[in-house]
Structure formats: C-alpha cells, structure tokens
Amino acid sequence: MNCKSVSEFLDAYLSGELPWAQKWVFKVHIALCRNCRNYIAGYQEAIKLSKKALEAREESVPEELVKAVLRAQGW
C-alpha cells in the first residue's frame, strides 16, 4: 500500500467495508506514514465540520421561511 492507495480506500476503511487483509495492510501503512495519518485526521475533521455546518444551517432557518419558499415553488 502506498499513500495514493490510502486516499483511494479511505472511505471504505472508515466505513468498515475493507476486507480484513486490505484493512490490515492499510493500518500498517498508516502506522508507518505520518503524512497519511495527518491526511486521515484532516479528512475526518472536514467531515465533522461539514456535518456541524449542515446541522447549524438546518437549525437556523425559520420554518416560516421554508414554507414560504416551498409555496413559491408550487409545493
């Protein structure tokens, strides 16, 4: 496994979908590669911040505004 492979398999790794052999090789590479550990940490932080931003956006939109937009679009 190399750094490019880590980026290609990252979603499958984080979602637990990698077969055990690939997962083992992935973990060995991560243990040895600081750059990949940093990349994964940044990736996970980006996901966390994106989810937080979506939640904040949903909470901050008044329901009356949502209804007005839906009415304006014919819903």
GROMACS .gro file of C-alpha atoms in nm:
model
   75
    1MET     CA    1   0.000   0.000   0.000
    2ASN     CA    2   0.117   0.350  -0.077
    3CYS     CA    3  -0.013   0.699   0.005
    4LYS     CA    4  -0.221   0.717  -0.313
    5SER     CA    5  -0.391   0.388  -0.222
    6VAL     CA    6  -0.477   0.527   0.119
    7SER     CA    7  -0.672   0.811  -0.040
    8GLU     CA    8  -0.847   0.566  -0.274
    9PHE     CA    9  -0.951   0.327   0.004
   10LEU     CA   10  -1.018   0.583   0.277
   11ASP     CA   11  -1.398   0.583   0.252
   12ALA     CA   12  -1.414   0.204   0.258
   13TYR     CA   13  -1.174   0.194   0.554
   14LEU     CA   14  -1.367   0.449   0.760
   15SER     CA   15  -1.700   0.282   0.687
   16GLY     CA   16  -1.563  -0.062   0.779
   17GLU     CA   17  -1.607  -0.202   0.429
   18LEU     CA   18  -1.246  -0.304   0.357
   19PRO     CA   19  -1.177  -0.679   0.355
   20TRP     CA   20  -0.966  -0.781   0.654
   21ALA     CA   21  -0.644  -0.829   0.452
   22GLN     CA   22  -0.665  -0.483   0.292
   23LYS     CA   23  -0.760  -0.333   0.626
   24TRP     CA   24  -0.450  -0.484   0.786
   25VAL     CA   25  -0.222  -0.352   0.510
   26PHE     CA   26  -0.395  -0.014   0.535
   27LYS     CA   27  -0.338   0.000   0.912
   28VAL     CA   28   0.029  -0.096   0.875
   29HIS     CA   29   0.083   0.182   0.622
   30ILE     CA   30  -0.093   0.435   0.844
   31ALA     CA   31   0.115   0.329   1.142
   32LEU     CA   32   0.432   0.393   0.943
   33CYS     CA   33   0.328   0.705   0.749
   34ARG     CA   34   0.281   1.031   0.938
   35ASN     CA   35   0.159   1.210   0.624
   36CYS     CA   36  -0.127   0.963   0.582
   37ARG     CA   37  -0.218   0.987   0.950
   38ASN     CA   38  -0.236   1.364   0.913
   39TYR     CA   39  -0.436   1.331   0.591
   40ILE     CA   40  -0.688   1.098   0.759
   41ALA     CA   41  -0.718   1.326   1.062
   42GLY     CA   42  -0.785   1.623   0.833
   43TYR     CA   43  -1.036   1.421   0.632
   44GLN     CA   44  -1.225   1.319   0.945
   45GLU     CA   45  -1.220   1.677   1.075
   46ALA     CA   46  -1.360   1.804   0.744
   47ILE     CA   47  -1.645   1.554   0.764
   48LYS     CA   48  -1.718   1.653   1.124
   49LEU     CA   49  -1.718   2.025   1.040
   50SER     CA   50  -1.936   1.970   0.733
   51LYS     CA   51  -2.194   1.783   0.937
   52LYS     CA   52  -2.184   2.053   1.203
   53ALA     CA   53  -2.235   2.324   0.941
   54LEU     CA   54  -2.532   2.140   0.793
   55GLU     CA   55  -2.688   2.096   1.134
   56ALA     CA   56  -2.639   2.465   1.215
   57ARG     CA   57  -2.788   2.564   0.882
   58GLU     CA   58  -3.094   2.348   0.937
   59GLU     CA   59  -3.145   2.487   1.287
   60SER     CA   60  -3.107   2.849   1.182
   61VAL     CA   61  -3.363   2.854   0.900
   62PRO     CA   62  -3.703   2.964   1.031
   63GLU     CA   63  -3.984   2.726   0.945
   64GLU     CA   64  -4.194   3.011   0.804
   65LEU     CA   65  -3.918   3.085   0.553
   66VAL     CA   66  -3.901   2.722   0.446
   67LYS     CA   67  -4.278   2.714   0.397
   68ALA     CA   68  -4.272   3.040   0.200
   69VAL     CA   69  -4.001   2.909  -0.031
   70LEU     CA   70  -4.189   2.584  -0.083
   71ARG     CA   71  -4.511   2.774  -0.159
   72ALA     CA   72  -4.327   2.997  -0.404
   73GLN     CA   73  -4.202   2.688  -0.584
   74GLY     CA   74  -4.551   2.542  -0.603
   75TRP     CA   75  -4.509   2.281  -0.332
   0.00000   0.00000   0.00000
